[in-house]
Amino acid sequence: MDNPLIRKLAVATELKDKDRAVLERLCRHRRAVGAKQDLYQQGDRPEIVHLVMEGVAVRYKMMPGGRRQIMAVLLPGDFCDLHVSILDEMDHGIATITPCIIVDIPAASVHELTAYHPCIAHALHWVALVDMAVLREWLASHGRRNSIKRMAHFFCEMLIRLQTVGLADENSYSMPLRQNDFADIFGITSIHANRIIQSLREDGLVILERRHLTIFDVDKLKALCSFDASYLHLTRRKSISKR
Amino acid sequence: MDNPLIRKLAVATELKDKDRAVLERLCRHRRAVGAKQDLYQQGDRPEIVHLVMEGVAVRYKMMPGGRRQIMAVLLPGDFCDLHVSILDEMDHGIATITPCIIVDIPAASVHELTAYHPCIAHALHWVALVDMAVLREWLASHGRRNSIKRMAHFFCEMLIRLQTVGLADENSYSMPLRQNDFADIFGITSIHANRIIQSLREDGLVILERRHLTIFDVDKLKALCSFDASYLHLTRRKSISKR
DNA sequence: CGTTTGATTGACACGAGTCAACACCAGTGG
DNA sequence: CCACTGGTGTTGACTCGTGTCAATCAAACG
């Protein structure tokens, strides 16, 4: 019973046994969703929070002209839209890439959690802020890194995020995204995505085959895109005492 | 006494007179900051939340190679980093563009606000989610709009955001950003920014002179970039009853 | 008044998009 | 067993958006 949500939240806070039990209970009712299904569509009135337990999903927007922009990749342990019930309607959709195991959480349960379990409340708060930090880093990537570096940076980010939930080893992980999806992440065409992946392989940095990514030299890849993991905020803040 | 923070929060929630009074009190101690000053620097340990009362500031990241990426434009009524005290350190900086009037708010005051004033808590929550929605829209803009549309979209966004705090009229507003800043917002060079602004002017869409932007035909500009303001979530959610 | 900062222009290089074609594989159904 | 299919990956030739460098101009400022 290795719960990715608990693994992730434990990075932010010291979780007590009681907190862990509460979280386990929260994740009890799971359901399977097929690949390429919408969990939310743009315009939906969100009432239920989704949590990914297994599989990969993406947050995306359809742009005029029928092109898609992916704005986040959701891995096991990630919430789809933690506090979204505050807003009137979804300004984006969420779709699965692979078949997924999903937990549906009513907005009310999230309120309870935050009201009665301060540690969990703190951890959820941290999750929301990290999501935002990742979004900022992606924006910076789009603005100021060319597509090779953008892709290298993304592969580094995935490595670390998957490692924290125990789904990547030292230098490789399963990568179910297609070149089409990469294109929608990086804001390029799939043809160009193809060329970039080839060039990364030719430079002996990364190989992507049969839905599995292997990084030959992690440090070299990080150096290429000057990857600095601090935006993922995986180090616990020392001075909580002051609160 | 027209408080931009109150104007903005009133969009999200019905504020009671008591709430307004609390917010007014919160904004009492203001200080002036010159143009081009850092409020935070990357790496700082954030303890104090800043609120912009007058002027314009930006959230930015310095990228390797000395280029800057701006990730948000902060207008009167905007918080610089509402909940950032949860994180270990700032992954970005905040700098003023114009001289600003700033309110410093200790993290503890924010906690009190949310603990004792449910309406304000709700409104602050809404603010955080809208900030995130804007960030997502910017990411989509970077990925899937060319620089002309990106700029047009930005001008539309600024128009609406400034209107909600009473700082823009029907089709024009003060625009203190330089072409250099535009470049750092859109992830292009200032030379290219210059060409885009010219082309928008030649097409009779927008004119930018002496730090003031005038949109000749708002609908035409919106049509150009297929602007849809719903991501700003300015319509109040109907069914709060259910909570 | 000179100095600095910001805006503008032109020539050229390069990254990325477009279109069209083809290869490859896993299913699918005949 | 084979032919057909649709999704995916690959390639090449050409176009277009954007970056680069260098120079000049205009305006703001102390």
mmCIF file of C-alpha atoms in Angstrom, chain A residues 1-28 30 51-53 75-79 103 105 113 119-120 123-124 126-127 161 163-166 234 236:
data_model
loop_
_atom_site.group_PDB
_atom_site.id
_atom_site.type_symbol
_atom_site.label_atom_id
_atom_site.label_comp_id
_atom_site.label_asym_id
_atom_site.label_seq_id
_atom_site.Cartn_x
_atom_site.Cartn_y
_atom_site.Cartn_z
ATOM 1 C CA MET A 1 0.000 0.000 0.000
ATOM 2 C CA ASP A 2 2.224 2.762 -1.218
ATOM 3 C CA ASN A 3 0.111 5.895 -1.466
ATOM 4 C CA PRO A 4 1.615 8.545 -3.753
ATOM 5 C CA LEU A 5 -0.405 11.318 -2.155
ATOM 6 C CA ILE A 6 1.016 10.544 1.264
ATOM 7 C CA ARG A 7 4.526 10.263 -0.107
ATOM 8 C CA LYS A 8 4.158 13.663 -1.676
ATOM 9 C CA LEU A 9 2.586 15.439 1.271
ATOM 10 C CA ALA A 10 5.199 13.965 3.590
ATOM 11 C CA VAL A 11 7.742 16.087 1.752
ATOM 12 C CA ALA A 12 5.999 19.238 2.913
ATOM 13 C CA THR A 13 5.144 18.389 6.500
ATOM 14 C CA GLU A 14 5.767 15.877 9.203
ATOM 15 C CA LEU A 15 2.596 13.802 8.897
ATOM 16 C CA LYS A 16 1.339 12.157 12.049
ATOM 17 C CA ASP A 17 -0.012 8.632 11.956
ATOM 18 C CA LYS A 18 -3.487 10.036 12.372
ATOM 19 C CA ASP A 19 -3.012 12.276 9.337
ATOM 20 C CA ARG A 20 -1.838 9.325 7.300
ATOM 21 C CA ALA A 21 -4.875 7.358 8.326
ATOM 22 C CA VAL A 22 -7.183 10.199 7.338
ATOM 23 C CA LEU A 23 -5.520 10.463 3.963
ATOM 24 C CA GLU A 24 -5.709 6.725 3.413
ATOM 25 C CA ARG A 25 -9.394 6.851 4.148
ATOM 26 C CA LEU A 26 -9.800 9.741 1.722
ATOM 27 C CA CYS A 27 -8.329 7.629 -1.059
ATOM 28 C CA ARG A 28 -10.444 4.569 -0.443
ATOM 29 C CA ARG A 30 -11.068 4.687 -6.445
ATOM 30 C CA LEU A 51 -6.871 13.017 -7.406
ATOM 31 C CA VAL A 52 -4.651 10.901 -9.621
ATOM 32 C CA MET A 53 -3.535 7.678 -7.950
ATOM 33 C CA LEU A 75 1.232 12.432 -11.969
ATOM 34 C CA PRO A 76 0.196 10.042 -9.210
ATOM 35 C CA GLY A 77 -0.292 12.039 -6.022
ATOM 36 C CA ASP A 78 -1.361 15.185 -7.890
ATOM 37 C CA PHE A 79 -4.727 16.857 -7.471
ATOM 38 C CA VAL A 103 -10.218 9.327 -6.510
ATOM 39 C CA ILE A 105 -13.287 13.980 -3.540
ATOM 40 C CA LEU A 113 -9.655 18.181 5.943
ATOM 41 C CA CYS A 119 -0.842 19.443 9.168
ATOM 42 C CA ILE A 120 -2.802 18.309 6.156
ATOM 43 C CA ALA A 123 0.513 20.357 3.179
ATOM 44 C CA LEU A 124 -2.366 21.061 0.802
ATOM 45 C CA TRP A 126 2.060 23.799 -0.006
ATOM 46 C CA VAL A 127 0.816 21.652 -2.898
ATOM 47 C CA ARG A 161 8.708 14.602 -9.498
ATOM 48 C CA GLN A 163 11.258 10.093 -7.913
ATOM 49 C CA THR A 164 9.455 11.763 -5.027
ATOM 50 C CA VAL A 165 6.501 9.430 -5.504
ATOM 51 C CA GLY A 166 8.735 6.442 -6.112
ATOM 52 C CA LEU A 234 11.163 19.953 -1.985
ATOM 53 C CA ARG A 236 11.089 21.561 4.145
#
